[in-house]
Coordinates of C-alpha atoms in Angstrom, one line a residue:
M898 CA 0.8 13.1 -15.6
I899 CA 3.5 13.4 -12.2
P900 CA 5.7 16.2 -11.7
S901 CA 8.3 15.6 -9.1
V902 CA 10.5 18.9 -8.0
N903 CA 13.5 18.8 -6.5
N904 CA 15.2 22.5 -6.2
T905 CA 18.2 21.1 -3.9
G906 CA 20.9 20.7 -6.5
S907 CA 24.2 22.7 -6.8
R908 CA 25.9 21.3 -10.0
T909 CA 24.0 22.3 -13.0
F910 CA 26.6 20.7 -15.3
G911 CA 26.2 17.4 -13.3
L912 CA 22.6 17.5 -13.9
L913 CA 23.2 18.1 -17.4
K914 CA 25.9 15.6 -17.9
Y915 CA 23.1 12.8 -16.5
L916 CA 20.3 14.0 -18.9
Y917 CA 22.3 13.7 -21.9
D918 CA 24.3 10.5 -20.9
T919 CA 23.2 7.6 -23.0
G920 CA 25.7 5.0 -21.9
K921 CA 25.0 4.3 -18.6
Y922 CA 21.2 4.1 -19.0
E923 CA 18.9 2.2 -21.4
D924 CA 15.8 4.5 -21.1
H925 CA 18.1 7.3 -22.2
T926 CA 17.3 7.3 -25.9
D927 CA 17.6 10.7 -28.1
P928 CA 18.5 13.0 -25.4
H929 CA 17.2 16.9 -27.0
L930 CA 15.8 19.8 -25.9
V931 CA 12.0 20.3 -26.5
A932 CA 11.9 24.3 -24.7
S933 CA 14.1 26.3 -23.4
F934 CA 13.9 30.3 -21.8
D935 CA 14.3 31.9 -25.1
G936 CA 14.0 29.2 -27.3
M937 CA 17.4 29.6 -28.6
A938 CA 19.3 27.2 -26.1
P939 CA 22.0 25.3 -27.2
D940 CA 21.3 21.5 -27.7
P941 CA 24.3 19.1 -27.1
G942 CA 21.8 16.2 -28.3
R943 CA 20.8 17.5 -31.9
H944 CA 23.7 20.2 -32.7
P945 CA 26.9 19.1 -33.5
N946 CA 28.8 21.9 -31.9
A947 CA 27.1 22.6 -28.7
T948 CA 28.1 21.0 -25.7
L949 CA 27.4 20.5 -22.2
E950 CA 29.7 23.4 -21.2
D951 CA 27.9 25.6 -23.6
L952 CA 24.1 24.9 -22.1
Q953 CA 25.6 25.0 -18.6
Q954 CA 26.9 28.2 -18.9
L955 CA 24.2 29.7 -20.5
L956 CA 22.0 28.4 -18.0
D957 CA 24.2 29.8 -15.0
Q958 CA 25.1 33.1 -16.3
P959 CA 22.6 34.9 -13.9
V960 CA 24.0 33.1 -11.0
I961 CA 27.8 33.7 -12.1
A962 CA 26.8 37.5 -12.6
L963 CA 26.1 37.9 -8.8
P964 CA 28.8 38.4 -6.1
K965 CA 30.0 35.2 -4.8
H966 CA 28.5 35.9 -0.9
A967 CA 25.3 36.7 -2.6
R968 CA 25.3 33.2 -4.8
P969 CA 22.5 30.7 -3.4
A970 CA 24.7 27.6 -2.4
K971 CA 22.1 25.4 -4.1
H972 CA 20.8 27.1 -7.4
V973 CA 19.6 24.1 -9.3
W974 CA 16.1 23.5 -9.5
H975 CA 14.6 20.5 -11.2
T976 CA 11.5 18.4 -11.7
S977 CA 10.5 15.6 -14.0
V978 CA 6.9 15.3 -15.6
R979 CA 6.1 11.9 -16.3
A980 CA 3.0 10.9 -18.3
T981 CA 1.1 7.6 -16.7
A982 CA 1.7 4.3 -18.5
D983 CA -1.7 4.3 -20.3
D984 CA -1.1 7.8 -21.7
R985 CA -0.4 8.3 -25.4
I986 CA 3.2 9.4 -26.6
L987 CA 3.1 12.9 -26.8
S988 CA 5.0 15.0 -29.4
D989 CA 7.7 16.9 -28.6
E990 CA 5.9 20.0 -29.0
E991 CA 3.3 18.8 -26.4
W992 CA 6.0 18.6 -24.2
G993 CA 7.7 22.2 -25.1
E994 CA 4.3 23.3 -24.3
I995 CA 3.9 21.2 -21.1
A996 CA 7.2 22.9 -19.8
R997 CA 6.3 26.3 -20.4
R998 CA 3.4 25.9 -18.5
I999 CA 4.9 24.2 -15.7
V1000 CA 7.6 26.8 -15.2
A1001 CA 5.3 29.7 -15.5
A1002 CA 2.9 27.8 -12.8
T1003 CA 5.5 27.1 -10.2
G1004 CA 6.9 30.8 -10.7
I1005 CA 10.2 29.9 -12.4
D1006 CA 9.3 32.0 -15.5
P1007 CA 6.1 33.6 -14.5
G1008 CA 5.9 35.3 -18.0
G1009 CA 3.8 38.4 -18.5
G1010 CA 6.9 40.7 -18.4
Q1011 CA 8.1 39.4 -14.7
P1012 CA 11.4 38.7 -14.5
G1013 CA 12.2 34.7 -14.8
C1014 CA 14.9 32.0 -14.3
R1015 CA 16.6 30.7 -17.3
W1016 CA 15.5 27.2 -17.6
A1017 CA 15.9 24.1 -20.4
A1018 CA 13.6 21.1 -20.9
V1019 CA 15.1 17.9 -22.2
R1020 CA 13.3 14.8 -23.1
H1021 CA 15.4 11.8 -23.3
A1022 CA 12.6 9.2 -23.2
D1023 CA 8.9 8.8 -24.8
D1024 CA 7.1 9.4 -21.5
H1025 CA 8.7 12.2 -19.7
I1026 CA 10.6 15.3 -19.8
H1027 CA 13.4 17.2 -17.4
I1028 CA 13.5 20.7 -16.5
V1029 CA 16.1 22.2 -15.3
A1030 CA 16.3 26.3 -14.1
T1031 CA 18.9 28.1 -11.8
L1032 CA 17.2 29.9 -9.1
V1033 CA 18.2 33.3 -10.2
C1034 CA 16.1 35.6 -12.1
E1035 CA 17.7 37.8 -15.1
D1036 CA 17.5 40.9 -12.8
G1037 CA 19.5 39.3 -9.7
S1038 CA 16.5 38.5 -7.9
R1039 CA 15.1 35.2 -6.6
P1040 CA 12.0 33.6 -8.3
D1041 CA 8.4 33.1 -6.4
D1042 CA 9.0 29.4 -6.3
F1043 CA 7.2 29.3 -3.0
R1044 CA 5.2 25.5 -2.9
S1045 CA 6.4 25.0 -6.6
G1046 CA 5.6 21.6 -6.1
K1047 CA 2.1 22.0 -5.3
R1048 CA 1.7 24.6 -8.1
A1049 CA 3.1 21.9 -10.5
Q1050 CA 0.4 19.5 -9.7
A1051 CA -2.2 21.9 -9.8
E1052 CA -0.9 22.7 -13.4
C1053 CA -0.6 19.0 -14.5
R1054 CA -4.3 18.4 -13.4
L1055 CA -5.6 20.9 -16.2
I1056 CA -3.0 19.7 -18.6
E1057 CA -4.5 16.6 -18.4
K1058 CA -7.8 17.3 -18.8
E1059 CA -7.1 19.5 -21.9
L1060 CA -4.7 17.0 -23.4
G1061 CA -7.3 14.4 -22.9
L1062 CA -4.7 11.8 -21.0
H1063 CA -5.0 10.2 -17.7
Q1064 CA -6.5 12.1 -15.0
V1065 CA -4.5 11.6 -11.6
A1066 CA -6.3 11.7 -8.5
A1067 CA -5.2 14.8 -6.4
G1068 CA -3.4 14.9 -3.4
D1069 CA -4.0 16.0 0.0
G1070 CA -0.4 16.4 1.4
T1071 CA -0.8 13.0 3.7
A1072 CA 1.5 11.2 1.1
A1073 CA 5.0 9.9 1.8
Q1074 CA 7.8 11.4 0.3
R1075 CA 8.8 10.1 -3.0
P1076 CA 12.0 9.2 -3.8
T1077 CA 14.3 12.0 -5.5
S1078 CA 15.5 11.3 -9.0
A1079 CA 19.3 10.9 -7.1
E1080 CA 17.8 8.1 -5.0
R1081 CA 16.4 6.4 -7.7
H1082 CA 19.3 6.8 -10.3
K1083 CA 21.4 5.5 -7.4
A1084 CA 19.2 2.4 -6.7
E1085 CA 19.1 1.8 -10.7
R1086 CA 23.3 1.9 -11.1
Q1087 CA 23.4 -0.9 -8.0
G1088 CA 20.8 -2.8 -9.4
H1089 CA 18.1 -2.7 -6.4
E1090 CA 14.7 -2.6 -7.7
R1091 CA 13.8 -0.8 -4.9
T1092 CA 15.2 2.9 -3.3
A1093 CA 16.7 2.6 0.2
R1094 CA 13.9 5.3 1.3
E1095 CA 11.4 2.4 -0.1
E1096 CA 13.2 0.1 1.5
L1097 CA 13.2 1.6 4.7
R1098 CA 9.5 2.7 4.8
E1099 CA 8.5 -1.1 4.6
S1100 CA 10.9 -2.3 6.8
V1101 CA 9.6 0.3 9.7
R1102 CA 6.2 -0.3 8.7
R1103 CA 6.8 -3.7 9.8
A1104 CA 8.5 -3.3 12.5
V1105 CA 5.7 -1.1 14.0
A1106 CA 3.1 -3.3 13.2
G1107 CA 1.4 -4.8 16.4
A1108 CA 4.7 -3.1 18.3
T1109 CA 3.5 -2.2 22.2
S1110 CA 6.4 -0.2 23.4
E1111 CA 9.4 1.9 21.8
E1112 CA 11.5 -0.6 23.0
E1113 CA 10.1 -3.5 21.0
F1114 CA 9.6 -1.5 18.2
V1115 CA 13.6 -0.2 18.1
N1116 CA 14.2 -4.2 18.7
R1117 CA 12.3 -4.8 15.9
L1118 CA 14.6 -2.5 13.9
A1119 CA 17.4 -3.9 15.0
A1120 CA 16.3 -7.7 14.4
A1121 CA 15.7 -6.1 10.6
G1122 CA 19.3 -5.3 10.4
L1123 CA 18.6 -1.8 10.2
L1124 CA 21.5 0.9 11.4
I1125 CA 19.6 3.0 14.1
R1126 CA 20.3 6.4 15.3
K1127 CA 18.7 7.3 18.3
R1128 CA 18.0 11.2 19.6
A1129 CA 17.6 11.9 23.2
A1130 CA 16.9 14.1 25.7
P1131 CA 19.1 14.9 28.9
S1132 CA 16.5 12.4 30.8
G1133 CA 17.3 9.6 28.3
D1134 CA 13.7 9.8 27.2
L1135 CA 13.9 8.9 23.3
L1136 CA 13.1 12.2 21.2
G1137 CA 13.7 10.7 17.6
Y1138 CA 15.0 8.3 15.4
K1139 CA 16.9 7.8 12.0
V1140 CA 17.4 4.4 10.4
A1141 CA 19.7 3.6 7.3
L1142 CA 20.4 0.5 5.3
P1143 CA 24.3 -1.0 5.9
D1144 CA 25.0 -0.9 2.5
D1145 CA 23.4 2.3 1.2
L1146 CA 26.6 4.7 1.5
N1147 CA 27.2 8.3 0.9
K1148 CA 30.4 9.6 -1.3
D1149 CA 32.1 9.6 1.8
G1150 CA 31.5 6.3 2.7
E1151 CA 28.9 6.8 5.7
P1152 CA 25.3 5.6 5.5
V1153 CA 22.4 7.5 4.5
F1154 CA 20.0 8.1 7.5
Y1155 CA 16.5 8.9 7.5
P1156 CA 14.2 10.4 10.0
G1157 CA 10.9 8.5 10.7
A1158 CA 9.2 11.5 9.5
R1159 CA 10.9 11.7 5.9
L1160 CA 9.9 8.3 5.3
A1161 CA 6.3 8.6 5.7
P1162 CA 4.2 11.3 7.9
D1163 CA 2.8 8.5 10.4
L1164 CA 6.3 7.0 11.1
S1165 CA 7.8 10.0 13.3
L1166 CA 8.0 8.9 16.5
P1167 CA 5.0 11.1 18.0
R1168 CA 3.1 9.6 15.3
I1169 CA 3.9 5.9 16.5
R1170 CA 3.3 6.9 20.0
E1171 CA -0.1 7.7 19.0
R1172 CA -0.9 4.0 18.6
W1173 CA -0.1 3.4 22.0
C1174 CA -2.1 5.8 23.4
G1175 CA -5.4 4.1 23.8
D1176 CA -3.5 1.4 25.9
T1177 CA -4.7 1.6 29.6
P1178 CA -3.1 0.0 32.8
A1179 CA -5.7 -2.9 32.5
S1180 CA -5.2 -3.5 28.8
R1181 CA -1.1 -3.5 29.4
Q1182 CA -1.8 -6.1 32.3
E1183 CA -3.7 -8.2 29.9
E1184 CA -1.1 -8.1 27.4
A1185 CA 1.6 -9.0 29.9
T1186 CA -0.5 -12.1 31.2
R1187 CA -1.8 -13.0 27.4
T1188 CA -0.5 -16.1 25.5
A1189 CA 0.7 -15.8 21.8
P1190 CA -1.6 -17.5 19.4
G1191 CA 0.7 -20.7 19.2
S1192 CA 0.9 -21.4 15.7
P1193 CA 0.7 -19.2 12.4
A1194 CA -2.6 -20.6 11.4
A1195 CA -4.1 -19.6 15.1
A1196 CA -3.1 -16.2 14.4
R1197 CA -4.4 -16.0 10.9
R1198 CA -7.9 -17.3 12.5
G1199 CA -7.6 -14.8 15.1
T1200 CA -6.9 -12.1 12.1
A1201 CA -10.3 -13.4 10.2
S1202 CA -12.2 -12.6 13.5
A1203 CA -10.9 -9.2 14.3
V1204 CA -11.3 -8.2 10.8
W1205 CA -15.1 -9.7 10.9
Q1206 CA -15.5 -7.4 13.7
A1207 CA -13.9 -4.1 12.2
M1208 CA -16.4 -4.5 9.3
L1209 CA -19.5 -3.2 11.8
V1210 CA -17.2 0.0 12.6
F1211 CA -17.6 1.3 8.8
E1212 CA -21.4 0.5 9.5
H1213 CA -21.9 2.1 12.5
G1214 CA -18.6 3.7 13.4
E1215 CA -17.6 7.7 13.7
D1216 CA -15.1 8.8 11.3
A1217 CA -12.3 9.2 14.0
V1218 CA -12.7 5.7 14.9
A1219 CA -12.9 4.3 11.2
A1220 CA -9.7 6.1 10.8
A1221 CA -7.8 4.5 13.1
H1222 CA -9.6 0.9 12.0
I1223 CA -7.8 1.4 8.6
A1224 CA -4.3 2.4 9.9
A1225 CA -4.6 -0.7 12.0
T1226 CA -5.5 -2.8 8.9
G1227 CA -2.2 -1.1 7.5
E1228 CA -0.3 -3.2 10.2
V1229 CA -2.3 -6.8 9.6
L1230 CA -1.6 -6.2 6.1
D1231 CA 2.4 -5.6 7.0
A1232 CA 2.2 -8.6 9.4
L1233 CA 0.6 -10.9 7.0
A1234 CA 3.1 -10.1 4.1
K1235 CA 6.1 -10.3 6.4
T1236 CA 5.3 -14.1 8.0
S1237 CA 3.7 -15.1 4.5
A1238 CA 4.7 -18.4 2.5
S1239 CA 6.3 -17.6 -0.7
H1240 CA 3.6 -18.3 -3.1
T1241 CA 1.5 -15.5 -1.5
R1242 CA 4.2 -13.2 -0.3
R1243 CA 4.6 -10.8 -3.2
E1244 CA 0.9 -10.0 -3.6
L1245 CA 0.5 -9.5 0.0
R1246 CA 4.1 -7.2 0.1
D1247 CA 2.5 -5.3 -2.6
A1248 CA -1.1 -5.3 -1.0
A1249 CA 0.8 -3.7 1.7
T1250 CA 2.7 -1.3 0.3
A1251 CA -0.4 -0.2 -1.7
F1252 CA -2.3 0.3 1.2
E1253 CA 0.3 2.3 3.2
R1254 CA -1.4 5.6 1.0
A1255 CA -4.7 4.3 1.8
S1256 CA -3.8 4.3 5.8
R1257 CA -3.4 8.2 6.4
S1258 CA -5.8 10.8 5.7
H1259 CA -6.9 14.2 7.3
V1260 CA -9.3 12.5 9.7
R1261 CA -7.3 12.0 12.5
A1262 CA -7.5 8.4 14.4
A1263 CA -8.8 8.0 17.4
R1264 CA -6.4 5.1 18.8
G1265 CA -7.8 3.0 21.2
R1266 CA -10.9 1.6 19.6
D1267 CA -8.2 -0.3 17.1
R1268 CA -6.7 -2.4 19.8
A1269 CA -7.9 -5.8 18.3
L1270 CA -6.5 -5.4 14.9
R1271 CA -3.4 -4.1 16.5
Q1272 CA -3.6 -7.3 18.3
A1273 CA -4.4 -9.4 15.3
A1274 CA -1.1 -8.0 13.7
R1275 CA 0.9 -8.6 17.0
D1276 CA 0.1 -12.4 16.8
L1277 CA 0.6 -12.8 13.4
V1278 CA 4.3 -11.5 14.1
Q1279 CA 4.7 -13.3 17.0
G1280 CA 3.2 -16.7 15.2
G1281 CA 5.6 -16.7 13.3
P1282 CA 5.9 -17.7 9.4
A1283 CA 3.4 -19.5 7.7
L1284 CA 3.7 -22.6 5.6
G1285 CA 1.9 -22.3 2.4
R1286 CA 0.0 -25.3 2.7
G1287 CA -2.6 -27.6 5.3
E1288 CA -4.2 -25.6 8.2
D1289 CA -1.5 -22.4 7.6
G1290 CA -2.5 -22.2 4.1
A1291 CA -6.0 -21.9 4.5
T1292 CA -6.2 -19.8 7.4
T1293 CA -4.2 -17.3 5.1
A1294 CA -6.9 -17.6 2.6
M1295 CA -9.5 -17.0 5.1
A1296 CA -7.8 -14.1 6.5
I1297 CA -7.1 -12.7 3.1
D1298 CA -11.0 -13.4 2.1
M1299 CA -11.8 -11.2 5.3
L1300 CA -9.5 -8.6 4.6
F1301 CA -10.4 -8.0 1.1
F1302 CA -14.0 -7.1 1.9
L1303 CA -12.9 -4.7 4.8
I1304 CA -10.2 -3.0 2.1
T1305 CA -12.9 -2.5 -0.3
A1306 CA -15.4 -1.1 2.8
A1307 CA -12.6 1.3 3.4
A1308 CA -12.0 2.3 0.0
H1309 CA -15.8 3.0 0.0
W1310 CA -15.4 5.3 2.7
H1311 CA -12.9 7.2 1.3
A1312 CA -14.5 7.7 -1.7
K1313 CA -17.5 9.1 0.2
R1314 CA -15.3 11.7 1.6
G1315 CA -13.7 12.8 -1.2
H1316 CA -10.2 10.9 -0.6
A1317 CA -9.3 10.4 -3.9
Q1318 CA -5.8 8.9 -3.7
Q1319 CA -6.9 6.9 -0.8
A1320 CA -9.7 5.6 -2.4
E1321 CA -7.6 4.4 -5.6
A1322 CA -4.7 2.9 -3.2
A1323 CA -7.2 1.1 -1.3
T1324 CA -8.8 -0.3 -4.4
R1325 CA -5.2 -1.4 -5.9
T1326 CA -5.1 -3.2 -2.6
A1327 CA -7.8 -5.1 -3.2
E1328 CA -6.9 -6.4 -6.5
H1329 CA -3.5 -7.5 -5.1
L1330 CA -5.2 -9.0 -2.6
R1331 CA -7.6 -10.6 -4.6
A1332 CA -4.7 -12.3 -6.6
A1333 CA -3.1 -13.6 -3.3
Y1334 CA -6.0 -15.3 -2.3
Q1335 CA -6.7 -17.3 -5.4
A1336 CA -2.9 -18.6 -5.1
A1337 CA -3.8 -19.1 -1.2
A1338 CA -7.3 -20.7 -1.6
A1339 CA -6.8 -22.9 -4.9
Q1340 CA -6.0 -26.2 -2.9
P1341 CA -8.3 -26.1 0.3
L1342 CA -11.4 -24.9 -1.7
G1343 CA -10.2 -27.8 -4.1
V1344 CA -10.4 -30.5 -1.4
L1345 CA -13.7 -29.2 -0.1
Y1346 CA -15.1 -29.1 -4.0
Q1347 CA -14.5 -33.0 -4.0
R1348 CA -15.9 -33.4 -0.7
G1349 CA -18.9 -32.0 -1.9
R1350 CA -18.9 -33.5 -5.1
R1351 CA -18.8 -36.6 -3.1
L1352 CA -22.0 -36.1 -1.0
S1353 CA -25.2 -38.2 -1.5
R1354 CA -27.8 -37.1 -3.5
P1355 CA -30.2 -37.0 -1.0
V1356 CA -27.8 -34.7 1.2
L1357 CA -27.4 -32.1 -1.6
Q1358 CA -31.2 -32.1 -2.2
R1359 CA -31.7 -31.4 1.3
Q1360 CA -28.9 -28.7 1.4
T1361 CA -30.2 -27.2 -1.7
A1362 CA -33.2 -26.7 0.1
L1363 CA -31.9 -25.3 3.1
L1364 CA -29.6 -22.8 0.7
R1365 CA -33.1 -21.6 -0.6
E1366 CA -34.7 -21.0 2.6
A1367 CA -31.7 -19.4 4.4
L1368 CA -30.7 -17.5 1.5
P1369 CA -33.6 -16.6 -1.0
E1370 CA -32.3 -14.0 -2.8
L1371 CA -28.8 -15.2 -3.2
A1372 CA -29.6 -19.3 -3.6
A1373 CA -29.6 -19.5 -7.5
Q1374 CA -26.4 -17.6 -8.1
I1375 CA -24.7 -19.6 -5.7
L1376 CA -26.1 -22.9 -6.6
A1377 CA -24.9 -22.2 -10.5
E1378 CA -21.4 -21.3 -9.1
P1379 CA -18.7 -24.0 -8.8
G1380 CA -18.1 -23.3 -5.8
W1381 CA -21.2 -24.7 -4.1
Y1382 CA -19.7 -28.0 -3.4
A1383 CA -17.4 -26.6 -1.3
L1384 CA -20.0 -25.1 0.5
A1385 CA -22.3 -27.9 0.6
A1386 CA -18.8 -29.9 2.4
T1387 CA -18.9 -27.0 4.6
V1388 CA -22.5 -27.1 5.5
A1389 CA -22.3 -30.9 6.3
E1390 CA -19.4 -30.6 8.4
A1391 CA -20.8 -27.8 10.2
E1392 CA -24.1 -29.9 10.9
A1393 CA -21.9 -32.9 11.7
A1394 CA -20.4 -30.5 14.4
G1395 CA -23.9 -30.0 15.9
H1396 CA -24.5 -26.4 14.6
D1397 CA -27.1 -25.0 12.9
P1398 CA -26.6 -24.3 9.4
A1399 CA -29.3 -22.6 8.3
A1400 CA -28.1 -19.4 11.3
L1401 CA -24.6 -20.0 10.0
L1402 CA -25.8 -19.3 6.4
S1403 CA -28.0 -16.5 7.1
G1404 CA -25.4 -14.9 9.7
A1405 CA -22.6 -15.1 7.7
A1406 CA -24.4 -13.4 4.5
A1407 CA -26.2 -10.7 6.5
R1408 CA -25.1 -7.1 6.7
R1409 CA -21.9 -7.5 4.9
E1410 CA -21.6 -6.5 0.6
L1411 CA -21.2 -9.4 -1.2
A1412 CA -21.3 -7.7 -4.8
T1413 CA -17.5 -7.7 -5.1
A1414 CA -17.0 -11.5 -5.0
D1415 CA -16.0 -13.7 -7.3
S1416 CA -17.9 -16.3 -5.9
V1417 CA -20.3 -15.9 -2.9
S1418 CA -20.3 -19.5 -2.1
H1419 CA -16.6 -19.6 -1.5
V1420 CA -16.9 -16.5 0.8
L1421 CA -19.9 -17.8 2.5
V1422 CA -17.3 -21.2 2.9
W1423 CA -14.9 -19.0 5.0
R1424 CA -17.3 -17.2 7.2
M1425 CA -19.1 -20.3 8.2
R1426 CA -16.0 -22.3 8.9
R1427 CA -14.7 -19.3 10.8
A1428 CA -17.7 -18.4 12.7
A1429 CA -18.2 -22.4 13.4
N1430 CA -14.3 -23.3 14.4
L1431 CA -14.3 -25.7 11.6
P1432 CA -10.8 -26.4 10.7
A1433 CA -10.0 -24.3 7.3
D1434 CA -7.8 -27.2 5.8
A1435 CA -10.4 -30.3 5.3
S1436 CA -7.8 -32.5 3.3
H1437 CA -7.2 -34.7 6.6
L1438 CA -10.6 -34.7 8.1
P1439 CA -12.9 -38.2 7.6
E1440 CA -15.2 -38.1 5.2
T1441 CA -18.7 -36.6 6.3
S1442 CA -21.5 -39.4 6.3
T1443 CA -23.6 -39.1 3.0
V1444 CA -26.7 -40.7 4.8
G1445 CA -29.9 -38.2 4.4
A1446 CA -30.9 -38.2 7.8
P1447 CA -29.9 -35.1 10.1
S1448 CA -29.2 -37.8 13.0
A1449 CA -27.5 -39.8 10.7
I1450 CA -25.3 -36.9 9.1
R1451 CA -23.9 -36.0 12.7
G1452 CA -22.9 -39.7 13.0
T1453 CA -21.8 -41.7 16.3
S1454 CA -18.0 -40.5 15.5
A1455 CA -19.3 -37.2 15.6
R1456 CA -21.6 -36.9 18.2
S1457 CA -18.8 -37.3 21.0
S1458 CA -17.1 -34.1 19.4
A1459 CA -19.8 -32.2 18.7
A1460 CA -20.8 -32.0 22.5
G1461 CA -17.8 -30.3 23.6
R1462 CA -18.0 -27.9 20.8
R1463 CA -21.6 -27.3 20.6
R1464 CA -21.7 -24.5 23.0
S1465 CA -18.4 -22.5 21.2
G1466 CA -20.5 -23.2 18.0
E1467 CA -23.6 -21.7 19.3
D1468 CA -21.8 -18.6 20.6
A1469 CA -20.0 -18.2 17.3
S1470 CA -23.2 -18.6 15.4
R1471 CA -25.1 -16.0 17.9
Q1472 CA -21.8 -13.6 17.3
S1473 CA -22.2 -14.0 13.4
R1474 CA -25.9 -12.9 13.8

């Protein structure tokens, strides 16, 4: 159950008109009162002689009774209380009791003989109610509604338990501000899927992903088509920024600007600058001389390697360093979604949006040690849009596979520290990544599967024995998976390239949890191909020899390339171990 408090209104009638309007909004059906301050308020929805003006005048009476100079400029308090999608449909009586508890908990109408405000609760859909109140008590005083949003949240947690409803994870004050009801209604009227605030938040996140300076960040905002308003000191130094969508206008036809801090706590300019605070003169010089990855596939392969190394942080790193890596992982997801092909773009975008909540907690990130992940995000952006096929598509699957386990580790990290909302968000992210991975991996794994099926029986028998020796605890499970043939093909390629397949197998499986994998063999495929620097897409590779002897498997044609790649492969094997 989610309350959304907004106490900045100035027109009681305008809000009531929206709540009772059934012409513009499809979800507004049978609007009616379920409760009010005295239980006798006129209901324009159910009483034929009652009007919106009657209800508005009743609610506004304490405000009108004050001298004009004493009336609050914005006197309308409004909250919606919404059940979750898997909750049962509550009765009017239950919603009425929920409304009475919310106004009591928030100080709007505390009861117990204390002065309260006038209020009414309107239900116009099965899953939520709206509570309207005017912020002047019957005796002319102002209510004690300080932190009414948090108080409403706390009361909803109690209501959920008592009514057997879905229990929403408690917040910790690090979440981004939700769109207001006015912003949501405006988006609905204009036919937009998301509000301007949500669109801007995503655009700013993508602009900051992997950026290394204020100038680059601002240039990316402009390239994304956003309007930018800068706040500068007399010296010319940037103090802050605001952004707006060109087509999001107020009633006067002017763009609606949002400061970064109103989009998300970590999108204020000071918090963005923290991402660069770990950069040293040496690292900046290294970046200045560093060449771009050159292709989307190279950027994705580099991302897979950076994510693999980041896994060690969750095993051995301090909390502040882990928090920095989690935040940087959000940048990688934003960059990957921005540059992904159409068949994975939606799920990756949803993954990045979900993980935004998991990237912030009260553990302050120690920036600097996360440079490899931030560089991976930068390389993804500079590498440009990826194709959905060939090496681009296969390395996308490889990167997503690695990210899935890193984000699963982040979910465990948050859960151990009691970060309920962050853990839940990371878990949702992993599900989106699972769907994106299935779309990206189907073709390249299908090719490897067919190559594995064509291996000779002696080769498969020898590789089975090798698997049982290298991974005795996992061998039975892997051999029962359809993905075993893709792994067998990868083992054959690695051996042909001069690698020790047993070492690669044990290194790929060591110290990294595999319990959440749909297919252990597929996970090992990507880890081995990354460590051995094998092409992620095998569709254009020559068939591996099917002769049984190891020397013949490496073959004459493979021997020449093996000599050049042996050293890099051995380095990768040692790294994976």
